[in-house]
Amino acid sequence: MKFAKIPMATINRLSIYLRNLDELMINDVEVISSERLAKQCGVNPAQIRKDLAYFGEFGVRGVGYRVKDLYAQIQEILGLNRPWNMALFGVGNLGSALIRHANFLKHGYRFVAAFDLDPEKIDKTLPNGLLIQHVDRFEEVVKERNVEMGIIAVPPASAQSVANQLILAGINGILNFSPVQIQVPDCCRVENVDFSIKLDNLAYHISSTTT
Amino acid sequence: MKFAKIPMATINRLSIYLRNLDELMINDVEVISSERLAKQCGVNPAQIRKDLAYFGEFGVRGVGYRVKDLYAQIQEILGLNRPWNMALFGVGNLGSALIRHANFLKHGYRFVAAFDLDPEKIDKTLPNGLLIQHVDRFEEVVKERNVEMGIIAVPPASAQSVANQLILAGINGILNFSPVQIQVPDCCRVENVDFSIKLDNLAYHISSTTT
């Protein structure tokens, strides 16, 4: 689906709404007011209305949102009404943890391939049944399994070269767990996740305010 | 250490420099030019010099940076020249993965307590030897083990109440993995990590550019 330029912050919040609606569905809530939904998501009700207004009319005045409908609509907006195939690069501590983190699956993200360089790891099977393959087999496997996103969990020095391979293979979405800033062309989007950096921010905050 | 107002982006990059310097040390690199360090970190050399200039004079003209010295200096700036004690809230899939993710330990972050509500989990021992405790014991344990940061990996509906408890206990640094925006007073800093949101961003990017 294409829409006018939507602020990234709105897309982020839609994600948050989606996860909270998911939780409401689990708890069999059928209808929710924008006030209650806002409270649960930690935003104000006007924000929810404004975010949704980019995409059309949602909710029923005086009633609120039908949880299932809004969930389905946001899913469609974000492109989450279908599964996404991901390949993992780097099956170290973090990589293995990610594979185990079942939440991914819940939201339609699934690992369809896992790559490493370490001969000790190649041809081993992960708990989810995936075979760890040598990164040399990447191009072939990407096509075969229709990989759409690359998850980079390799050491920093290798992150850019993995990204280069992904881009050459036409993959336009990268989630980078490696503590390095990856350079990519405009067609490609990189999202960085580095909780060590976030912890460092906290350490800096606490150190600089308490001493 | 207190410094003038430092941009958050600078603090983030210091973190990245630190991790790359760490890798250089592992590879026995003793001296590195700002050009090479910049390349490895995915920034430009002027950026590194500018970021470091907030904190003093670093490096030797015409030579570059002594890896160990710069590492130690950035460690001190960020407050990482000592270990940090963290408590985990929510020992689910993600929580357990975090406990297993040894990288934390490497950078001086250590879990000293783990809490959950699930009677099935309470009193079980985690692979790192930590006992899972009922969240009711939180206040007592926080003091006993000198917890300085709280890691929230509970379901979204419980995240704010866990945060409230942390704040009441005087904890000013929270790393939140729950897909909800937590409200905290100014003294407290929250860093959010939600890779589902990041994946959703990628899905949205790919969907909206390729269809």
Short mmCIF file of C-alpha atoms in Angstrom, two decimals:
data_model
loop_
_atom_site.label_atom_id
_atom_site.label_comp_id
_atom_site.label_asym_id
_atom_site.label_seq_id
_atom_site.Cartn_x
_atom_site.Cartn_y
_atom_site.Cartn_z
CA MET A 1 0.00 0.00 0.00
CA LYS A 2 1.29 3.48 -0.77
CA PHE A 3 0.46 6.55 1.27
CA ALA A 4 1.67 10.14 1.32
CA LYS A 5 4.85 10.71 3.29
CA ILE A 6 4.13 9.35 6.73
CA PRO A 7 6.37 10.40 9.63
CA MET A 8 8.53 7.56 10.89
CA ALA A 9 7.28 8.29 14.41
CA THR A 10 3.76 7.50 13.24
CA ILE A 11 4.89 4.18 11.76
CA ASN A 12 6.63 3.40 15.06
CA ARG A 13 3.48 4.16 17.02
CA LEU A 14 1.30 2.06 14.68
CA SER A 15 3.58 -0.80 15.62
CA ILE A 16 2.99 -0.10 19.28
CA TYR A 17 -0.79 0.13 18.77
CA LEU A 18 -0.68 -3.18 16.93
CA ARG A 19 1.07 -4.97 19.77
CA ASN A 20 -1.30 -3.54 22.32
CA LEU A 21 -4.33 -4.50 20.21
CA ASP A 22 -2.85 -7.97 19.99
CA GLU A 23 -2.77 -8.13 23.76
CA LEU A 24 -6.38 -6.88 23.93
CA MET A 25 -7.46 -9.65 21.56
CA ILE A 26 -5.72 -12.23 23.75
CA ASN A 27 -7.76 -10.86 26.65
CA ASP A 28 -10.97 -11.03 24.57
CA VAL A 29 -11.52 -7.27 24.55
CA GLU A 30 -13.73 -6.49 21.54
CA VAL A 31 -14.09 -2.73 21.67
CA ILE A 32 -11.82 -0.11 23.20
CA SER A 33 -12.12 3.67 23.51
CA SER A 34 -9.30 5.75 22.09
CA GLU A 35 -8.72 7.00 25.65
CA ARG A 36 -8.14 3.51 27.03
CA LEU A 37 -6.10 2.38 24.05
CA ALA A 38 -4.01 5.56 24.33
CA LYS A 39 -3.41 4.95 28.02
CA GLN A 40 -2.33 1.38 27.40
CA CYS A 41 0.07 2.49 24.66
CA GLY A 42 1.47 5.35 26.71
CA VAL A 43 0.39 8.10 24.29
CA ASN A 44 -2.46 10.62 24.33
CA PRO A 45 -5.78 9.92 22.54
CA ALA A 46 -5.33 12.82 20.08
CA GLN A 47 -2.07 11.21 18.95
CA ILE A 48 -3.77 7.92 18.08
CA ARG A 49 -6.47 9.72 16.12
CA LYS A 50 -3.89 11.82 14.29
CA ASP A 51 -1.72 8.83 13.46
CA LEU A 52 -4.65 6.86 12.10
CA ALA A 53 -6.01 9.84 10.15
CA TYR A 54 -3.11 9.50 7.68
CA PHE A 55 -4.68 6.27 6.51
CA GLY A 56 -8.42 6.92 6.60
CA GLU A 57 -11.35 6.77 9.00
CA PHE A 58 -11.19 4.34 11.87
CA GLY A 59 -13.34 3.69 14.91
CA VAL A 60 -16.91 4.53 15.69
CA ARG A 61 -17.72 7.89 17.28
CA GLY A 62 -18.84 7.47 20.90
CA VAL A 63 -17.95 3.79 20.86
CA GLY A 64 -14.29 3.48 20.09
CA TYR A 65 -12.34 1.02 18.02
CA ARG A 66 -13.31 -2.55 17.23
CA VAL A 67 -10.12 -4.26 18.36
CA LYS A 68 -10.02 -6.95 15.66
CA ASP A 69 -10.82 -4.54 12.85
CA LEU A 70 -8.26 -1.96 13.90
CA TYR A 71 -5.69 -4.71 14.32
CA ALA A 72 -6.35 -5.96 10.79
CA GLN A 73 -6.25 -2.45 9.37
CA ILE A 74 -2.95 -1.54 11.00
CA GLN A 75 -1.55 -4.89 9.95
CA GLU A 76 -2.41 -4.07 6.38
CA ILE A 77 -0.98 -0.55 6.57
CA LEU A 78 2.34 -1.88 7.85
CA GLY A 79 2.40 -4.73 5.34
CA LEU A 80 2.08 -7.30 8.10
CA ASN A 81 -0.92 -9.12 6.67
CA ARG A 82 1.51 -11.68 5.28
CA PRO A 83 4.60 -13.40 6.65
CA TRP A 84 8.11 -12.01 6.10
CA ASN A 85 11.11 -14.19 5.40
CA MET A 86 14.31 -13.32 7.21
CA ALA A 87 17.87 -14.59 7.02
CA LEU A 88 20.15 -14.47 10.03
CA PHE A 89 23.83 -13.65 9.60
CA GLY A 90 25.99 -14.65 12.53
CA VAL A 91 24.83 -17.45 14.81
CA GLY A 92 26.65 -16.34 17.94
CA ASN A 93 25.14 -15.68 21.36
CA LEU A 94 22.85 -12.96 20.16
CA GLY A 95 21.96 -14.67 16.89
CA SER A 96 20.94 -17.85 18.67
CA ALA A 97 18.92 -15.85 21.17
CA LEU A 98 17.08 -14.14 18.32
CA ILE A 99 16.27 -17.46 16.71
CA ARG A 100 14.87 -18.62 20.04
CA HIS A 101 12.88 -15.42 20.60
CA ALA A 102 9.48 -16.71 19.54
CA ASN A 103 7.92 -13.25 19.42
CA PHE A 104 9.26 -12.80 15.94
CA LEU A 105 7.16 -15.67 14.70
CA LYS A 106 4.07 -14.37 16.39
CA HIS A 107 4.17 -11.24 14.33
CA GLY A 108 4.71 -12.97 11.03
CA TYR A 109 8.49 -12.72 10.94
CA ARG A 110 10.20 -16.01 10.36
CA PHE A 111 13.79 -17.04 9.94
CA VAL A 112 14.12 -19.10 6.77
CA ALA A 113 17.92 -19.21 6.67
CA ALA A 114 20.90 -18.84 9.01
CA PHE A 115 24.48 -18.19 7.95
CA ASP A 116 27.83 -18.25 9.65
CA LEU A 117 31.52 -18.56 8.78
CA ASP A 118 32.61 -20.78 11.64
CA PRO A 119 33.27 -24.34 10.37
CA GLU A 120 32.25 -25.61 13.83
CA LYS A 121 28.75 -24.22 13.28
CA ILE A 122 28.14 -24.98 9.60
CA ASP A 123 25.71 -27.86 9.03
CA LYS A 124 24.55 -27.81 12.66
CA THR A 125 20.78 -27.62 13.16
CA LEU A 126 19.25 -24.85 15.28
CA PRO A 127 16.45 -25.52 17.83
CA ASN A 128 13.89 -24.26 15.30
CA GLY A 129 15.08 -26.84 12.75
CA LEU A 130 17.09 -24.44 10.57
CA LEU A 131 20.40 -25.64 9.22
CA ILE A 132 23.32 -23.23 9.67
CA GLN A 133 24.88 -22.68 6.27
CA HIS A 134 28.13 -21.17 5.09
CA VAL A 135 27.71 -17.58 4.04
CA ASP A 136 29.10 -18.57 0.62
CA ARG A 137 25.79 -20.28 -0.09
CA PHE A 138 23.96 -17.02 0.60
CA GLU A 139 23.02 -15.97 -2.94
CA GLU A 140 21.57 -19.32 -3.86
CA VAL A 141 19.65 -19.73 -0.57
CA VAL A 142 18.25 -16.19 -0.69
CA LYS A 143 16.55 -16.91 -3.99
CA GLU A 144 15.47 -20.41 -3.07
CA ARG A 145 13.83 -19.31 0.19
CA ASN A 146 12.70 -15.87 -0.93
CA VAL A 147 14.56 -13.98 1.79
CA GLU A 148 13.25 -10.40 2.13
CA MET A 149 15.09 -9.12 5.19
CA GLY A 150 18.57 -9.64 6.53
CA ILE A 151 19.32 -9.73 10.24
CA ILE A 152 22.95 -8.89 10.90
CA ALA A 153 24.37 -10.28 14.13
CA VAL A 154 28.02 -10.65 13.06
CA PRO A 155 31.06 -8.95 14.64
CA PRO A 156 31.34 -5.25 13.72
CA ALA A 157 34.22 -5.73 11.28
CA SER A 158 32.10 -8.00 9.06
CA ALA A 159 28.81 -6.11 9.21
CA GLN A 160 29.36 -3.86 6.18
CA SER A 161 30.45 -6.69 3.92
CA VAL A 162 27.38 -8.74 4.89
CA ALA A 163 25.26 -5.66 4.16
CA ASN A 164 26.93 -5.27 0.77
CA GLN A 165 26.07 -8.85 -0.11
CA LEU A 166 22.47 -8.31 0.97
CA ILE A 167 22.15 -5.20 -1.17
CA LEU A 168 23.66 -6.94 -4.19
CA ALA A 169 21.09 -9.68 -3.72
CA GLY A 170 18.35 -7.04 -3.87
CA ILE A 171 17.40 -7.12 -0.20
CA ASN A 172 16.10 -3.74 0.91
CA GLY A 173 15.53 -4.24 4.61
CA ILE A 174 18.29 -4.82 7.15
CA LEU A 175 18.06 -5.13 10.90
CA ASN A 176 21.55 -4.54 12.22
CA PHE A 177 22.53 -5.72 15.69
CA SER A 178 26.20 -5.02 15.10
CA PRO A 179 27.60 -1.90 16.81
CA VAL A 180 28.63 -0.18 13.59
CA GLN A 181 26.89 2.24 11.26
CA ILE A 182 26.22 0.48 7.97
CA GLN A 183 26.25 2.47 4.72
CA VAL A 184 23.55 1.53 2.22
CA PRO A 185 22.02 3.06 -0.91
CA ASP A 186 18.72 4.97 -0.66
CA CYS A 187 16.60 2.02 -1.76
CA CYS A 188 17.65 0.07 1.30
CA ARG A 189 16.55 0.74 4.85
CA VAL A 190 18.69 -0.16 7.84
CA GLU A 191 17.31 -0.30 11.36
CA ASN A 192 19.90 -0.51 14.10
CA VAL A 193 19.34 -2.35 17.34
CA ASP A 194 22.13 -2.13 19.81
CA PHE A 195 21.12 -2.49 23.37
CA SER A 196 24.69 -2.19 24.54
CA ILE A 197 24.57 1.36 23.24
CA LYS A 198 21.33 1.95 25.10
CA LEU A 199 22.86 0.57 28.28
CA ASP A 200 25.85 2.85 27.77
CA ASN A 201 23.44 5.77 27.50
CA LEU A 202 21.90 4.78 30.81
CA ALA A 203 25.31 4.39 32.42
CA TYR A 204 26.31 7.83 31.15
CA HIS A 205 23.03 9.34 32.37
CA ILE A 206 23.33 7.83 35.83
CA SER A 207 27.06 8.67 36.12
CA SER A 208 26.64 12.25 34.97
CA THR A 209 23.65 13.00 37.21
CA THR A 210 24.66 11.30 40.41
CA THR A 211 28.33 12.13 40.84
CA MET B 1 32.18 12.81 35.43
CA LYS B 2 30.21 15.90 34.48
CA PHE B 3 30.54 17.64 31.15
CA ALA B 4 28.66 20.42 29.39
CA LYS B 5 25.54 19.32 27.55
CA ILE B 6 26.69 16.61 25.20
CA PRO B 7 24.43 15.65 22.28
CA MET B 8 22.91 12.21 22.72
CA ALA B 9 24.17 11.30 19.22
CA THR B 10 27.72 11.89 20.45
CA ILE B 11 27.18 9.59 23.42
CA ASN B 12 25.78 6.95 21.05
CA ARG B 13 28.82 7.23 18.81
CA LEU B 14 31.22 7.04 21.76
CA SER B 15 29.59 3.70 22.47
CA ILE B 16 30.22 2.60 18.91
CA TYR B 17 33.84 3.77 19.05
CA LEU B 18 34.29 1.86 22.29
CA ARG B 19 33.04 -1.40 20.79
CA ASN B 20 35.22 -1.02 17.75
CA LEU B 21 38.26 -0.21 19.89
CA ASP B 22 37.48 -3.32 21.90
CA GLU B 23 37.63 -5.35 18.70
CA LEU B 24 40.91 -3.68 17.74
CA MET B 25 42.39 -4.64 21.11
CA ILE B 26 41.29 -8.24 20.59
CA ASN B 27 43.17 -8.13 17.29
CA ASP B 28 46.25 -6.64 19.01
CA VAL B 29 46.07 -3.33 17.13
CA GLU B 30 47.95 -0.78 19.24
CA VAL B 31 47.58 2.43 17.24
CA ILE B 32 44.94 3.47 14.75
CA SER B 33 44.54 6.57 12.59
CA SER B 34 41.30 8.49 12.94
CA GLU B 35 40.65 7.69 9.26
CA ARG B 36 40.82 3.96 9.82
CA LEU B 37 38.90 4.07 13.07
CA ALA B 38 36.25 6.22 11.37
CA LYS B 39 35.96 3.78 8.50
CA GLN B 40 35.55 0.86 10.85
CA CYS B 41 32.86 2.69 12.82
CA GLY B 42 31.04 3.83 9.68
CA VAL B 43 31.45 7.58 10.36
CA ASN B 44 33.77 10.23 8.94
CA PRO B 45 37.06 11.15 10.66
CA ALA B 46 35.94 14.72 11.40
CA GLN B 47 33.00 13.31 13.35
CA ILE B 48 35.24 11.28 15.63
CA ARG B 49 37.47 14.29 16.29
CA LYS B 50 34.42 16.48 16.99
CA ASP B 51 32.85 13.93 19.31
CA LEU B 52 36.05 13.50 21.30
CA ALA B 53 36.71 17.23 21.42
CA TYR B 54 33.83 17.62 23.91
CA PHE B 55 35.91 15.75 26.44
CA GLY B 56 39.45 16.97 25.84
CA GLU B 57 42.47 16.20 23.70
CA PHE B 58 42.91 12.71 22.38
CA GLY B 59 45.29 11.08 19.96
CA VAL B 60 48.69 12.09 18.68
CA ARG B 61 48.93 14.28 15.60
CA GLY B 62 50.25 12.36 12.61
CA VAL B 63 50.09 9.09 14.52
CA GLY B 64 46.53 8.52 15.54
CA TYR B 65 44.99 7.07 18.65
CA ARG B 66 46.56 4.62 21.03
CA VAL B 67 43.83 2.01 21.08
CA LYS B 68 44.10 1.03 24.75
CA ASP B 69 44.29 4.63 25.95
CA LEU B 70 41.34 5.81 23.90
CA TYR B 71 39.36 2.79 25.03
CA ALA B 72 40.08 3.58 28.68
CA GLN B 73 39.25 7.25 28.19
CA ILE B 74 35.91 6.60 26.51
CA GLN B 75 35.13 3.99 29.14
CA GLU B 76 35.64 6.61 31.80
CA ILE B 77 33.58 9.23 29.97
CA LEU B 78 30.65 6.86 29.69
CA GLY B 79 30.98 5.66 33.27
CA LEU B 80 31.94 2.17 32.15
CA ASN B 81 35.16 1.92 34.13
CA ARG B 82 33.19 -0.02 36.72
CA PRO B 83 30.54 -2.77 36.54
CA TRP B 84 26.81 -1.98 36.50
CA ASN B 85 24.25 -4.05 38.34
CA MET B 86 21.03 -4.80 36.51
CA ALA B 87 17.78 -6.47 37.47
CA LEU B 88 15.67 -8.28 34.89
CA PHE B 89 11.88 -8.08 35.06
CA GLY B 90 10.10 -10.80 33.14
CA VAL B 91 11.89 -14.07 32.49
CA GLY B 92 10.04 -15.01 29.28
CA ASN B 93 11.58 -15.87 25.92
CA LEU B 94 13.24 -12.53 25.51
CA GLY B 95 14.25 -12.19 29.15
CA SER B 96 15.95 -15.56 29.13
CA ALA B 97 17.69 -14.71 25.85
CA LEU B 98 19.02 -11.51 27.41
CA ILE B 99 20.37 -13.38 30.40
CA ARG B 100 22.15 -15.73 28.00
CA HIS B 101 23.53 -12.91 25.87
CA ALA B 102 27.04 -12.86 27.27
CA ASN B 103 27.95 -9.59 25.58
CA PHE B 104 26.36 -7.73 28.44
CA LEU B 105 28.88 -9.17 30.82
CA LYS B 106 31.77 -8.32 28.57
CA HIS B 107 30.96 -4.65 28.80
CA GLY B 108 30.58 -4.59 32.54
CA TYR B 109 26.82 -5.05 32.69
CA ARG B 110 25.74 -7.88 34.89
CA PHE B 111 22.38 -9.21 35.95
CA VAL B 112 22.31 -9.46 39.73
CA ALA B 113 18.59 -10.23 40.05
CA ALA B 114 15.71 -11.64 37.99
CA PHE B 115 12.03 -11.25 38.77
CA ASP B 116 8.84 -12.77 37.49
CA LEU B 117 5.24 -13.28 38.58
CA ASP B 118 4.74 -16.80 37.28
CA PRO B 119 4.72 -19.31 40.18
CA GLU B 120 6.13 -21.91 37.75
CA LYS B 121 9.27 -19.81 37.34
CA ILE B 122 9.82 -18.51 40.88
CA ASP B 123 12.73 -20.21 42.68
CA LYS B 124 14.05 -21.72 39.45
CA THR B 125 17.72 -21.10 38.73
CA LEU B 126 18.81 -19.51 35.44
CA PRO B 127 21.82 -20.83 33.44
CA ASN B 128 23.95 -18.01 34.88
CA GLY B 129 23.13 -19.16 38.40
CA LEU B 130 20.60 -16.43 39.21
CA LEU B 131 17.51 -17.41 41.15
CA ILE B 132 14.22 -16.14 39.70
CA GLN B 133 12.43 -14.29 42.47
CA HIS B 134 8.88 -13.04 42.92
CA VAL B 135 8.57 -9.39 42.03
CA ASP B 136 7.21 -8.79 45.55
CA ARG B 137 10.74 -9.28 46.84
CA PHE B 138 11.95 -6.50 44.56
CA GLU B 139 12.51 -3.69 47.05
CA GLU B 140 14.50 -5.80 49.44
CA VAL B 141 16.62 -7.41 46.68
CA VAL B 142 17.34 -4.09 44.97
CA LYS B 143 18.96 -2.75 48.13
CA GLU B 144 20.73 -5.97 48.98
CA ARG B 145 22.31 -6.33 45.52
CA ASN B 146 22.72 -2.64 44.76
CA VAL B 147 20.66 -2.74 41.54
CA GLU B 148 21.27 0.37 39.42
CA MET B 149 19.37 -0.38 36.22
CA GLY B 150 16.13 -2.16 35.50
CA ILE B 151 15.60 -4.21 32.36
CA ILE B 152 11.90 -4.51 31.54
CA ALA B 153 10.92 -7.55 29.49
CA VAL B 154 7.38 -8.03 30.80
CA PRO B 155 4.15 -7.95 28.74
CA PRO B 156 3.13 -4.40 27.73
CA ALA B 157 0.27 -4.15 30.23
CA SER B 158 2.67 -4.58 33.18
CA ALA B 159 5.55 -2.44 31.94
CA GLN B 160 4.43 0.86 33.47
CA SER B 161 3.78 -0.63 36.91
CA VAL B 162 7.23 -2.25 36.92
CA ALA B 163 8.70 1.11 35.91
CA ASN B 164 6.81 2.81 38.76
CA GLN B 165 8.30 0.35 41.24
CA LEU B 166 11.77 0.96 39.86
CA ILE B 167 11.40 4.71 40.17
CA LEU B 168 10.09 4.45 43.73
CA ALA B 169 13.16 2.38 44.55
CA GLY B 170 15.34 5.21 43.23
CA ILE B 171 16.47 3.53 40.04
CA ASN B 172 17.13 6.10 37.33
CA GLY B 173 17.98 3.95 34.33
CA ILE B 174 15.51 1.69 32.57
CA LEU B 175 15.98 -0.39 29.44
CA ASN B 176 12.52 -1.19 28.18
CA PHE B 177 11.95 -4.09 25.80
CA SER B 178 8.17 -3.90 26.17
CA PRO B 179 6.28 -2.37 23.21
CA VAL B 180 4.80 0.49 25.20
CA GLN B 181 5.92 4.02 25.95
CA ILE B 182 6.75 4.27 29.63
CA GLN B 183 6.18 7.54 31.48
CA VAL B 184 8.89 8.50 33.97
CA PRO B 185 9.95 11.64 35.87
CA ASP B 186 12.82 13.75 34.53
CA CYS B 187 15.40 12.21 36.85
CA CYS B 188 14.91 8.85 35.20
CA ARG B 189 16.05 7.87 31.73
CA VAL B 190 14.28 5.22 29.69
CA GLU B 191 15.83 3.62 26.62
CA ASN B 192 13.46 1.61 24.49
CA VAL B 193 14.50 -1.45 22.55
CA ASP B 194 11.83 -3.01 20.44
CA PHE B 195 13.10 -4.88 17.47
CA SER B 196 9.59 -5.88 16.50
CA ILE B 197 8.97 -2.19 15.86
CA LYS B 198 12.15 -2.01 13.80
CA LEU B 199 11.08 -5.04 11.79
CA ASP B 200 7.69 -3.42 11.25
CA ASN B 201 9.48 -0.34 9.93
CA LEU B 202 11.35 -2.52 7.47
CA ALA B 203 8.16 -4.31 6.41
CA TYR B 204 6.48 -0.95 5.88
CA HIS B 205 9.46 0.36 3.93
CA ILE B 206 9.64 -2.67 1.67
CA SER B 207 5.84 -2.82 1.18
CA SER B 208 5.52 0.86 0.41
CA THR B 209 8.43 0.99 -2.03
CA THR B 210 7.94 -2.23 -3.94
CA THR B 211 4.17 -2.45 -4.50
#
